Structures are given as structure tokens and as C-alpha cells.
């Protein structure tokens, strides 16, 4: 088994890149791989806790928590989060916040790197 | 280099693919990119299907758009799931690109 690093640079509301990243992370973990997930830009919104799930709206807090409980390693870009008003006190428990160095370090010893989004 | 490119949109401006010269190319159609596998314009299939590549389309993204494998217009495009994507990434290719 190997290590997969996923970097998700999600776009605005309606972009399903974050959903894709979470599903791929889950599928990779199911196959026995270790997964690091880095979120940047608007992707940092996934790090906010207590988001209200609406029926026809993408809500990733629950699947994210489930994957983190199984070992998904999630880090949000601190600068991107802070610039959007996402601070420590409203960050989902278990989601770390670091600078981009963390993402580069994760890529360095990954078997596969997958950089999603950026549009 | 063995490259798998994820096409996530249904825009024809994917000239990036013209510039990529890997020894092996895989193209996985995801999100709105699945329309490349199901849609004809003026009677012709998408030009994106003309590369010498292995083609795949994500079943879940077909289904969320009310489509299925039956709507795929070219048999060379294989319908796959997220688990298959992981296997392709780890076993068949070594680099990825998101377009």
C-alpha cells in the first residue's frame, strides 16, 4: 500500500471539487492507502465546524469526520483560512492549520500526488 | 512518464492535452467532463476522444447527471468507480493532472 497526497484548491459554491477529493480519499483509504488531504483557497471552508446540512447542498462535515476517525490526515492553509475569517475557534476538531510548507512536505514522501482544482 | 489527466469540465479548450507528451496517457472524465463521453455536437462526438489514450468515465458523475453507461457513445470509454481511479493512479500511472 502507499501514500496519496491530495491537494484541493476548490472554487466557489457549486464546485464539486471538494466532494470529489473527499470521495477519492475515502476510496483510497478503503484500498488500504494512507491519505493526506490539504485544502487551500475556498477549500478551507471544509475546516469550519457546525455547518448546517441542507438537503440539496453539499455537506461534507459528516463524511470528513468519519474519514478522519479512520486516519485521514487533513490540513487547511492557515493564511487562506484566516483571510476568510475562519479562525482557530471555529475550526473543526482534528483539522490542522499550517502554511503551504506542510503540503510540500506531504508531497515529498507521497507515492502519488493529486492536485485538484485551481480553476 | 505515465500520466493520467482528469478532465472535469465540458469545455473544448483542452489544448493542454495537445501539449502533453507522456509515454502513456490516460484520460478520466469526471464531473461535467463526463459529457465528453455522452454528447455529440452537430452529429460529431467530442474532439477530446481523438487522443491516443486510454479513456475512462466516472460512473457516479454520470449518474448524478441522469446518465449511465448506456449513454456513453464510444465503447473505448470505460465506465469506472472511485475505487478504480485509486487503482489506476497507483498501478497504471505515476503522475496526475487536473484539467
JSON list of C-alpha atoms in Angstrom, two decimals:
[
{"chain": "A", "resi": 1, "resn": "UNK", "atom": "CA", "xyz": [0.00, 0.00, 0.00]},
{"chain": "A", "resi": 2, "resn": "UNK", "atom": "CA", "xyz": [1.12, 3.57, -0.49]},
{"chain": "A", "resi": 3, "resn": "UNK", "atom": "CA", "xyz": [0.58, 7.15, 0.43]},
{"chain": "A", "resi": 4, "resn": "UNK", "atom": "CA", "xyz": [-1.60, 9.56, -1.55]},
{"chain": "A", "resi": 5, "resn": "UNK", "atom": "CA", "xyz": [-1.41, 13.31, -1.03]},
{"chain": "A", "resi": 6, "resn": "UNK", "atom": "CA", "xyz": [-4.41, 15.23, -2.31]},
{"chain": "A", "resi": 7, "resn": "UNK", "atom": "CA", "xyz": [-4.27, 19.00, -2.61]},
{"chain": "A", "resi": 8, "resn": "UNK", "atom": "CA", "xyz": [-7.70, 20.54, -3.14]},
{"chain": "A", "resi": 9, "resn": "UNK", "atom": "CA", "xyz": [-7.93, 24.13, -4.30]},
{"chain": "A", "resi": 10, "resn": "UNK", "atom": "CA", "xyz": [-11.68, 24.32, -4.51]},
{"chain": "A", "resi": 11, "resn": "UNK", "atom": "CA", "xyz": [-13.55, 27.06, -6.23]},
{"chain": "A", "resi": 12, "resn": "UNK", "atom": "CA", "xyz": [-16.74, 28.77, -5.27]},
{"chain": "A", "resi": 13, "resn": "UNK", "atom": "CA", "xyz": [-20.01, 27.32, -4.07]},
{"chain": "A", "resi": 14, "resn": "UNK", "atom": "CA", "xyz": [-21.21, 24.79, -6.59]},
{"chain": "A", "resi": 15, "resn": "UNK", "atom": "CA", "xyz": [-17.74, 23.50, -7.33]},
{"chain": "A", "resi": 16, "resn": "UNK", "atom": "CA", "xyz": [-17.77, 19.79, -6.57]},
{"chain": "A", "resi": 17, "resn": "UNK", "atom": "CA", "xyz": [-14.02, 19.51, -6.30]},
{"chain": "A", "resi": 18, "resn": "UNK", "atom": "CA", "xyz": [-14.14, 19.18, -2.53]},
{"chain": "A", "resi": 19, "resn": "UNK", "atom": "CA", "xyz": [-16.74, 16.44, -2.81]},
{"chain": "A", "resi": 20, "resn": "UNK", "atom": "CA", "xyz": [-14.55, 14.69, -5.34]},
{"chain": "A", "resi": 21, "resn": "UNK", "atom": "CA", "xyz": [-11.49, 14.99, -3.10]},
{"chain": "A", "resi": 22, "resn": "UNK", "atom": "CA", "xyz": [-13.33, 13.54, -0.10]},
{"chain": "A", "resi": 23, "resn": "UNK", "atom": "CA", "xyz": [-14.76, 10.62, -2.09]},
{"chain": "A", "resi": 24, "resn": "UNK", "atom": "CA", "xyz": [-11.38, 9.83, -3.61]},
{"chain": "A", "resi": 25, "resn": "UNK", "atom": "CA", "xyz": [-9.73, 9.99, -0.20]},
{"chain": "A", "resi": 26, "resn": "UNK", "atom": "CA", "xyz": [-12.33, 7.55, 1.13]},
{"chain": "A", "resi": 27, "resn": "UNK", "atom": "CA", "xyz": [-11.84, 5.18, -1.80]},
{"chain": "A", "resi": 28, "resn": "UNK", "atom": "CA", "xyz": [-8.06, 5.26, -1.37]},
{"chain": "A", "resi": 29, "resn": "UNK", "atom": "CA", "xyz": [-8.30, 4.56, 2.37]},
{"chain": "A", "resi": 30, "resn": "UNK", "atom": "CA", "xyz": [-10.67, 1.70, 1.66]},
{"chain": "A", "resi": 31, "resn": "UNK", "atom": "CA", "xyz": [-7.91, 0.23, -0.51]},
{"chain": "A", "resi": 32, "resn": "UNK", "atom": "CA", "xyz": [-5.51, 0.47, 2.42]},
{"chain": "A", "resi": 33, "resn": "UNK", "atom": "CA", "xyz": [-3.60, 3.58, 1.35]},
{"chain": "A", "resi": 34, "resn": "UNK", "atom": "CA", "xyz": [-2.64, 6.38, 3.71]},
{"chain": "A", "resi": 35, "resn": "UNK", "atom": "CA", "xyz": [-4.08, 9.73, 2.66]},
{"chain": "A", "resi": 36, "resn": "UNK", "atom": "CA", "xyz": [-3.07, 13.31, 3.41]},
{"chain": "A", "resi": 37, "resn": "UNK", "atom": "CA", "xyz": [-5.56, 15.98, 2.38]},
{"chain": "A", "resi": 38, "resn": "UNK", "atom": "CA", "xyz": [-4.51, 19.63, 2.00]},
{"chain": "A", "resi": 39, "resn": "UNK", "atom": "CA", "xyz": [-7.18, 22.25, 1.40]},
{"chain": "A", "resi": 40, "resn": "UNK", "atom": "CA", "xyz": [-6.46, 25.72, 0.19]},
{"chain": "A", "resi": 41, "resn": "UNK", "atom": "CA", "xyz": [-8.35, 28.75, -1.12]},
{"chain": "A", "resi": 42, "resn": "UNK", "atom": "CA", "xyz": [-12.10, 28.32, -0.78]},
{"chain": "A", "resi": 43, "resn": "UNK", "atom": "CA", "xyz": [-11.43, 24.68, 0.04]},
{"chain": "A", "resi": 44, "resn": "UNK", "atom": "CA", "xyz": [-10.64, 25.82, 3.58]},
{"chain": "A", "resi": 45, "resn": "UNK", "atom": "CA", "xyz": [-14.37, 26.20, 4.14]},
{"chain": "A", "resi": 46, "resn": "UNK", "atom": "CA", "xyz": [-14.37, 22.49, 4.83]},
{"chain": "A", "resi": 47, "resn": "UNK", "atom": "CA", "xyz": [-12.45, 23.25, 8.03]},
{"chain": "A", "resi": 48, "resn": "UNK", "atom": "CA", "xyz": [-15.31, 25.23, 9.59]},
{"chain": "A", "resi": 49, "resn": "UNK", "atom": "CA", "xyz": [-17.29, 23.37, 12.19]},
{"chain": "A", "resi": 50, "resn": "UNK", "atom": "CA", "xyz": [-21.05, 23.36, 12.78]},
{"chain": "A", "resi": 51, "resn": "UNK", "atom": "CA", "xyz": [-22.05, 23.88, 9.17]},
{"chain": "A", "resi": 52, "resn": "UNK", "atom": "CA", "xyz": [-25.76, 23.24, 8.66]},
{"chain": "A", "resi": 53, "resn": "UNK", "atom": "CA", "xyz": [-26.50, 20.42, 6.21]},
{"chain": "A", "resi": 54, "resn": "UNK", "atom": "CA", "xyz": [-29.21, 21.21, 3.66]},
{"chain": "A", "resi": 55, "resn": "UNK", "atom": "CA", "xyz": [-30.89, 18.55, 1.54]},
{"chain": "A", "resi": 56, "resn": "UNK", "atom": "CA", "xyz": [-29.73, 19.63, -1.88]},
{"chain": "A", "resi": 57, "resn": "UNK", "atom": "CA", "xyz": [-26.49, 21.20, -0.78]},
{"chain": "A", "resi": 58, "resn": "UNK", "atom": "CA", "xyz": [-23.09, 19.62, -0.48]},
{"chain": "A", "resi": 59, "resn": "UNK", "atom": "CA", "xyz": [-22.36, 18.99, 3.18]},
{"chain": "A", "resi": 60, "resn": "UNK", "atom": "CA", "xyz": [-19.04, 17.32, 3.87]},
{"chain": "A", "resi": 61, "resn": "UNK", "atom": "CA", "xyz": [-18.63, 17.67, 7.66]},
{"chain": "A", "resi": 62, "resn": "UNK", "atom": "CA", "xyz": [-20.04, 14.23, 8.42]},
{"chain": "A", "resi": 63, "resn": "UNK", "atom": "CA", "xyz": [-18.09, 12.23, 5.83]},
{"chain": "A", "resi": 64, "resn": "UNK", "atom": "CA", "xyz": [-14.96, 14.23, 6.70]},
{"chain": "A", "resi": 65, "resn": "UNK", "atom": "CA", "xyz": [-15.28, 13.41, 10.39]},
{"chain": "A", "resi": 66, "resn": "UNK", "atom": "CA", "xyz": [-15.83, 9.74, 9.58]},
{"chain": "A", "resi": 67, "resn": "UNK", "atom": "CA", "xyz": [-12.69, 9.61, 7.42]},
{"chain": "A", "resi": 68, "resn": "UNK", "atom": "CA", "xyz": [-10.63, 11.50, 9.97]},
{"chain": "A", "resi": 69, "resn": "UNK", "atom": "CA", "xyz": [-11.72, 8.96, 12.58]},
{"chain": "A", "resi": 70, "resn": "UNK", "atom": "CA", "xyz": [-10.26, 6.27, 10.25]},
{"chain": "A", "resi": 71, "resn": "UNK", "atom": "CA", "xyz": [-6.99, 8.14, 9.88]},
{"chain": "A", "resi": 72, "resn": "UNK", "atom": "CA", "xyz": [-7.44, 10.77, 7.15]},
{"chain": "A", "resi": 73, "resn": "UNK", "atom": "CA", "xyz": [-4.85, 13.49, 7.80]},
{"chain": "A", "resi": 74, "resn": "UNK", "atom": "CA", "xyz": [-6.40, 16.88, 6.98]},
{"chain": "A", "resi": 75, "resn": "UNK", "atom": "CA", "xyz": [-4.66, 20.25, 6.97]},
{"chain": "A", "resi": 76, "resn": "UNK", "atom": "CA", "xyz": [-6.03, 23.63, 5.93]},
{"chain": "A", "resi": 77, "resn": "UNK", "atom": "CA", "xyz": [-3.95, 26.53, 4.69]},
{"chain": "A", "resi": 78, "resn": "UNK", "atom": "CA", "xyz": [-3.78, 28.89, 7.66]},
{"chain": "A", "resi": 79, "resn": "UNK", "atom": "CA", "xyz": [-3.42, 32.02, 5.57]},
{"chain": "A", "resi": 80, "resn": "UNK", "atom": "CA", "xyz": [-6.31, 31.11, 3.30]},
{"chain": "A", "resi": 81, "resn": "UNK", "atom": "CA", "xyz": [-8.48, 30.31, 6.32]},
{"chain": "A", "resi": 82, "resn": "UNK", "atom": "CA", "xyz": [-7.63, 33.44, 8.26]},
{"chain": "A", "resi": 83, "resn": "UNK", "atom": "CA", "xyz": [-8.12, 35.64, 5.20]},
{"chain": "A", "resi": 84, "resn": "UNK", "atom": "CA", "xyz": [-11.65, 34.25, 5.00]},
{"chain": "A", "resi": 85, "resn": "UNK", "atom": "CA", "xyz": [-12.37, 34.79, 8.68]},
{"chain": "A", "resi": 86, "resn": "UNK", "atom": "CA", "xyz": [-12.01, 31.15, 9.59]},
{"chain": "A", "resi": 87, "resn": "UNK", "atom": "CA", "xyz": [-10.19, 31.23, 12.92]},
{"chain": "A", "resi": 88, "resn": "UNK", "atom": "CA", "xyz": [-8.99, 28.62, 15.42]},
{"chain": "A", "resi": 89, "resn": "UNK", "atom": "CA", "xyz": [-12.16, 28.80, 17.46]},
{"chain": "A", "resi": 90, "resn": "UNK", "atom": "CA", "xyz": [-14.41, 27.76, 14.58]},
{"chain": "A", "resi": 91, "resn": "UNK", "atom": "CA", "xyz": [-12.13, 25.11, 13.15]},
{"chain": "A", "resi": 92, "resn": "UNK", "atom": "CA", "xyz": [-13.37, 21.52, 13.02]},
{"chain": "A", "resi": 93, "resn": "UNK", "atom": "CA", "xyz": [-11.67, 19.41, 15.65]},
{"chain": "A", "resi": 94, "resn": "UNK", "atom": "CA", "xyz": [-8.91, 17.30, 14.12]},
{"chain": "A", "resi": 95, "resn": "UNK", "atom": "CA", "xyz": [-8.28, 19.62, 11.17]},
{"chain": "A", "resi": 96, "resn": "UNK", "atom": "CA", "xyz": [-4.81, 21.11, 11.44]},
{"chain": "A", "resi": 97, "resn": "UNK", "atom": "CA", "xyz": [-3.78, 24.53, 10.12]},
{"chain": "A", "resi": 98, "resn": "UNK", "atom": "CA", "xyz": [-0.34, 25.14, 8.66]},
{"chain": "A", "resi": 99, "resn": "UNK", "atom": "CA", "xyz": [1.38, 27.05, 5.93]},
{"chain": "A", "resi": 100, "resn": "UNK", "atom": "CA", "xyz": [1.91, 25.64, 2.43]},
{"chain": "A", "resi": 101, "resn": "UNK", "atom": "CA", "xyz": [5.14, 24.02, 3.64]},
{"chain": "A", "resi": 102, "resn": "UNK", "atom": "CA", "xyz": [3.04, 21.25, 5.12]},
{"chain": "A", "resi": 103, "resn": "UNK", "atom": "CA", "xyz": [1.59, 20.43, 1.72]},
{"chain": "A", "resi": 104, "resn": "UNK", "atom": "CA", "xyz": [5.02, 20.37, 0.09]},
{"chain": "A", "resi": 105, "resn": "UNK", "atom": "CA", "xyz": [6.39, 18.17, 2.84]},
{"chain": "A", "resi": 106, "resn": "UNK", "atom": "CA", "xyz": [3.48, 15.78, 2.41]},
{"chain": "A", "resi": 107, "resn": "UNK", "atom": "CA", "xyz": [4.02, 15.63, -1.35]},
{"chain": "A", "resi": 108, "resn": "UNK", "atom": "CA", "xyz": [7.70, 14.91, -0.85]},
{"chain": "A", "resi": 109, "resn": "UNK", "atom": "CA", "xyz": [7.19, 11.48, 0.65]},
{"chain": "A", "resi": 110, "resn": "UNK", "atom": "CA", "xyz": [3.98, 10.58, -1.14]},
{"chain": "A", "resi": 111, "resn": "UNK", "atom": "CA", "xyz": [3.76, 7.77, -3.68]},
{"chain": "A", "resi": 112, "resn": "UNK", "atom": "CA", "xyz": [1.15, 9.69, -5.63]},
{"chain": "A", "resi": 113, "resn": "UNK", "atom": "CA", "xyz": [0.25, 13.38, -5.58]},
{"chain": "A", "resi": 114, "resn": "UNK", "atom": "CA", "xyz": [-3.05, 14.66, -6.89]},
{"chain": "A", "resi": 115, "resn": "UNK", "atom": "CA", "xyz": [-3.63, 18.38, -7.17]},
{"chain": "A", "resi": 116, "resn": "UNK", "atom": "CA", "xyz": [-7.32, 19.12, -7.71]},
{"chain": "A", "resi": 117, "resn": "UNK", "atom": "CA", "xyz": [-8.90, 22.37, -8.76]},
{"chain": "A", "resi": 118, "resn": "UNK", "atom": "CA", "xyz": [-7.43, 25.77, -9.10]},
{"chain": "A", "resi": 119, "resn": "UNK", "atom": "CA", "xyz": [-9.94, 26.90, -11.62]},
{"chain": "B", "resi": 1, "resn": "UNK", "atom": "CA", "xyz": [6.17, 9.36, -17.74]},
{"chain": "B", "resi": 2, "resn": "UNK", "atom": "CA", "xyz": [2.77, 7.74, -17.39]},
{"chain": "B", "resi": 3, "resn": "UNK", "atom": "CA", "xyz": [0.20, 10.47, -16.95]},
{"chain": "B", "resi": 4, "resn": "UNK", "atom": "CA", "xyz": [-3.46, 10.30, -16.07]},
{"chain": "B", "resi": 5, "resn": "UNK", "atom": "CA", "xyz": [-5.36, 13.51, -16.81]},
{"chain": "B", "resi": 6, "resn": "UNK", "atom": "CA", "xyz": [-8.69, 14.23, -15.14]},
{"chain": "B", "resi": 7, "resn": "UNK", "atom": "CA", "xyz": [-10.96, 16.31, -17.36]},
{"chain": "B", "resi": 8, "resn": "UNK", "atom": "CA", "xyz": [-13.51, 17.96, -15.09]},
{"chain": "B", "resi": 9, "resn": "UNK", "atom": "CA", "xyz": [-15.28, 20.30, -17.49]},
{"chain": "B", "resi": 10, "resn": "UNK", "atom": "CA", "xyz": [-17.10, 20.23, -20.80]},
{"chain": "B", "resi": 11, "resn": "UNK", "atom": "CA", "xyz": [-15.15, 22.96, -22.50]},
{"chain": "B", "resi": 12, "resn": "UNK", "atom": "CA", "xyz": [-13.47, 22.34, -25.82]},
{"chain": "B", "resi": 13, "resn": "UNK", "atom": "CA", "xyz": [-10.46, 24.38, -24.82]},
{"chain": "B", "resi": 14, "resn": "UNK", "atom": "CA", "xyz": [-8.42, 21.45, -23.58]},
{"chain": "B", "resi": 15, "resn": "UNK", "atom": "CA", "xyz": [-5.38, 22.29, -25.71]},
{"chain": "B", "resi": 16, "resn": "UNK", "atom": "CA", "xyz": [-3.35, 21.45, -22.65]},
{"chain": "B", "resi": 17, "resn": "UNK", "atom": "CA", "xyz": [-3.73, 17.85, -23.77]},
{"chain": "B", "resi": 18, "resn": "UNK", "atom": "CA", "xyz": [-2.13, 18.73, -27.11]},
{"chain": "B", "resi": 19, "resn": "UNK", "atom": "CA", "xyz": [0.98, 19.88, -25.29]},
{"chain": "B", "resi": 20, "resn": "UNK", "atom": "CA", "xyz": [1.30, 16.82, -23.08]},
{"chain": "B", "resi": 21, "resn": "UNK", "atom": "CA", "xyz": [3.60, 14.11, -24.49]},
{"chain": "B", "resi": 22, "resn": "UNK", "atom": "CA", "xyz": [3.69, 11.32, -21.92]},
{"chain": "B", "resi": 23, "resn": "UNK", "atom": "CA", "xyz": [4.79, 7.84, -22.91]},
{"chain": "B", "resi": 24, "resn": "UNK", "atom": "CA", "xyz": [1.36, 6.64, -21.69]},
{"chain": "B", "resi": 25, "resn": "UNK", "atom": "CA", "xyz": [-1.74, 8.80, -21.36]},
{"chain": "B", "resi": 26, "resn": "UNK", "atom": "CA", "xyz": [-4.97, 8.05, -19.54]},
{"chain": "B", "resi": 27, "resn": "UNK", "atom": "CA", "xyz": [-7.93, 10.42, -19.60]},
{"chain": "B", "resi": 28, "resn": "UNK", "atom": "CA", "xyz": [-10.53, 10.16, -16.86]},
{"chain": "B", "resi": 29, "resn": "UNK", "atom": "CA", "xyz": [-13.73, 12.14, -17.44]},
{"chain": "B", "resi": 30, "resn": "UNK", "atom": "CA", "xyz": [-15.20, 13.44, -14.17]},
{"chain": "B", "resi": 31, "resn": "UNK", "atom": "CA", "xyz": [-17.78, 16.00, -13.08]},
{"chain": "B", "resi": 32, "resn": "UNK", "atom": "CA", "xyz": [-19.04, 17.90, -16.15]},
{"chain": "B", "resi": 33, "resn": "UNK", "atom": "CA", "xyz": [-16.24, 16.31, -18.15]},
{"chain": "B", "resi": 34, "resn": "UNK", "atom": "CA", "xyz": [-18.43, 13.21, -18.44]},
{"chain": "B", "resi": 35, "resn": "UNK", "atom": "CA", "xyz": [-20.37, 15.00, -21.19]},
{"chain": "B", "resi": 36, "resn": "UNK", "atom": "CA", "xyz": [-17.39, 14.43, -23.48]},
{"chain": "B", "resi": 37, "resn": "UNK", "atom": "CA", "xyz": [-18.33, 10.75, -23.36]},
{"chain": "B", "resi": 38, "resn": "UNK", "atom": "CA", "xyz": [-22.04, 11.16, -23.92]},
{"chain": "B", "resi": 39, "resn": "UNK", "atom": "CA", "xyz": [-22.61, 14.20, -26.13]},
{"chain": "B", "resi": 40, "resn": "UNK", "atom": "CA", "xyz": [-22.44, 14.77, -29.85]},
{"chain": "B", "resi": 41, "resn": "UNK", "atom": "CA", "xyz": [-22.40, 18.24, -31.35]},
{"chain": "B", "resi": 42, "resn": "UNK", "atom": "CA", "xyz": [-23.53, 18.65, -34.96]},
{"chain": "B", "resi": 43, "resn": "UNK", "atom": "CA", "xyz": [-23.56, 14.88, -35.13]},
{"chain": "B", "resi": 44, "resn": "UNK", "atom": "CA", "xyz": [-19.92, 14.54, -34.14]},
{"chain": "B", "resi": 45, "resn": "UNK", "atom": "CA", "xyz": [-18.51, 13.18, -30.86]},
{"chain": "B", "resi": 46, "resn": "UNK", "atom": "CA", "xyz": [-16.22, 15.34, -28.73]},
{"chain": "B", "resi": 47, "resn": "UNK", "atom": "CA", "xyz": [-12.80, 16.01, -30.25]},
{"chain": "B", "resi": 48, "resn": "UNK", "atom": "CA", "xyz": [-11.38, 15.15, -26.85]},
{"chain": "B", "resi": 49, "resn": "UNK", "atom": "CA", "xyz": [-11.92, 11.50, -27.69]},
{"chain": "B", "resi": 50, "resn": "UNK", "atom": "CA", "xyz": [-9.34, 11.69, -30.50]},
{"chain": "B", "resi": 51, "resn": "UNK", "atom": "CA", "xyz": [-6.17, 11.35, -28.46]},
{"chain": "B", "resi": 52, "resn": "UNK", "atom": "CA", "xyz": [-4.24, 8.10, -28.33]},
{"chain": "B", "resi": 53, "resn": "UNK", "atom": "CA", "xyz": [-5.12, 7.46, -24.72]},
{"chain": "B", "resi": 54, "resn": "UNK", "atom": "CA", "xyz": [-6.99, 5.06, -22.50]},
{"chain": "B", "resi": 55, "resn": "UNK", "atom": "CA", "xyz": [-10.35, 6.60, -21.70]},
{"chain": "B", "resi": 56, "resn": "UNK", "atom": "CA", "xyz": [-12.44, 6.29, -18.56]},
{"chain": "B", "resi": 57, "resn": "UNK", "atom": "CA", "xyz": [-15.57, 7.98, -17.25]},
{"chain": "B", "resi": 58, "resn": "UNK", "atom": "CA", "xyz": [-16.69, 8.15, -13.62]},
{"chain": "B", "resi": 59, "resn": "UNK", "atom": "CA", "xyz": [-19.96, 6.27, -13.12]},
{"chain": "B", "resi": 60, "resn": "UNK", "atom": "CA", "xyz": [-21.05, 8.37, -10.14]},
{"chain": "B", "resi": 61, "resn": "UNK", "atom": "CA", "xyz": [-20.72, 11.61, -12.10]},
{"chain": "B", "resi": 62, "resn": "UNK", "atom": "CA", "xyz": [-22.70, 10.11, -14.98]},
{"chain": "B", "resi": 63, "resn": "UNK", "atom": "CA", "xyz": [-25.46, 9.10, -12.60]},
{"chain": "B", "resi": 64, "resn": "UNK", "atom": "CA", "xyz": [-25.68, 12.46, -10.82]},
{"chain": "B", "resi": 65, "resn": "UNK", "atom": "CA", "xyz": [-26.40, 13.91, -14.28]},
{"chain": "B", "resi": 66, "resn": "UNK", "atom": "CA", "xyz": [-29.10, 11.37, -15.05]},
{"chain": "B", "resi": 67, "resn": "UNK", "atom": "CA", "xyz": [-26.84, 9.41, -17.37]},
{"chain": "B", "resi": 68, "resn": "UNK", "atom": "CA", "xyz": [-25.40, 5.89, -17.35]},
{"chain": "B", "resi": 69, "resn": "UNK", "atom": "CA", "xyz": [-23.00, 3.65, -19.20]},
{"chain": "B", "resi": 70, "resn": "UNK", "atom": "CA", "xyz": [-25.68, 3.19, -21.85]},
{"chain": "B", "resi": 71, "resn": "UNK", "atom": "CA", "xyz": [-25.28, 6.87, -22.79]},
{"chain": "B", "resi": 72, "resn": "UNK", "atom": "CA", "xyz": [-21.58, 6.56, -23.48]},
{"chain": "B", "resi": 73, "resn": "UNK", "atom": "CA", "xyz": [-21.21, 6.97, -27.23]},
{"chain": "B", "resi": 74, "resn": "UNK", "atom": "CA", "xyz": [-17.79, 5.39, -27.73]},
{"chain": "B", "resi": 75, "resn": "UNK", "atom": "CA", "xyz": [-17.03, 1.89, -26.46]},
{"chain": "B", "resi": 76, "resn": "UNK", "atom": "CA", "xyz": [-13.39, 2.76, -25.86]},
{"chain": "B", "resi": 77, "resn": "UNK", "atom": "CA", "xyz": [-14.50, 4.84, -22.87]},
{"chain": "B", "resi": 78, "resn": "UNK", "atom": "CA", "xyz": [-14.62, 2.55, -19.87]},
{"chain": "B", "resi": 79, "resn": "UNK", "atom": "CA", "xyz": [-17.08, 3.27, -17.02]},
{"chain": "B", "resi": 80, "resn": "UNK", "atom": "CA", "xyz": [-15.29, 3.17, -13.65]},
{"chain": "B", "resi": 81, "resn": "UNK", "atom": "CA", "xyz": [-15.80, 3.92, -9.95]},
{"chain": "B", "resi": 82, "resn": "UNK", "atom": "CA", "xyz": [-13.74, 5.80, -7.36]},
{"chain": "B", "resi": 83, "resn": "UNK", "atom": "CA", "xyz": [-12.00, 2.61, -6.28]},
{"chain": "B", "resi": 84, "resn": "UNK", "atom": "CA", "xyz": [-10.90, 2.02, -9.87]},
{"chain": "B", "resi": 85, "resn": "UNK", "atom": "CA", "xyz": [-9.49, 5.54, -10.00]},
{"chain": "B", "resi": 86, "resn": "UNK", "atom": "CA", "xyz": [-7.32, 4.75, -6.99]},
{"chain": "B", "resi": 87, "resn": "UNK", "atom": "CA", "xyz": [-6.05, 1.55, -8.60]},
{"chain": "B", "resi": 88, "resn": "UNK", "atom": "CA", "xyz": [-5.30, 3.34, -11.87]},
{"chain": "B", "resi": 89, "resn": "UNK", "atom": "CA", "xyz": [-3.41, 6.08, -10.05]},
{"chain": "B", "resi": 90, "resn": "UNK", "atom": "CA", "xyz": [-1.28, 3.65, -8.07]},
{"chain": "B", "resi": 91, "resn": "UNK", "atom": "CA", "xyz": [-0.83, 0.83, -10.56]},
{"chain": "B", "resi": 92, "resn": "UNK", "atom": "CA", "xyz": [-1.08, 2.19, -14.11]},
{"chain": "B", "resi": 93, "resn": "UNK", "atom": "CA", "xyz": [0.14, 5.79, -13.93]},
{"chain": "B", "resi": 94, "resn": "UNK", "atom": "CA", "xyz": [2.63, 7.79, -11.87]},
{"chain": "B", "resi": 95, "resn": "UNK", "atom": "CA", "xyz": [1.65, 11.39, -12.50]},
{"chain": "B", "resi": 96, "resn": "UNK", "atom": "CA", "xyz": [-1.74, 13.11, -12.37]},
{"chain": "B", "resi": 97, "resn": "UNK", "atom": "CA", "xyz": [-3.15, 16.30, -13.88]},
{"chain": "B", "resi": 98, "resn": "UNK", "atom": "CA", "xyz": [-6.45, 18.05, -13.22]},
{"chain": "B", "resi": 99, "resn": "UNK", "atom": "CA", "xyz": [-7.89, 19.92, -16.20]}
]
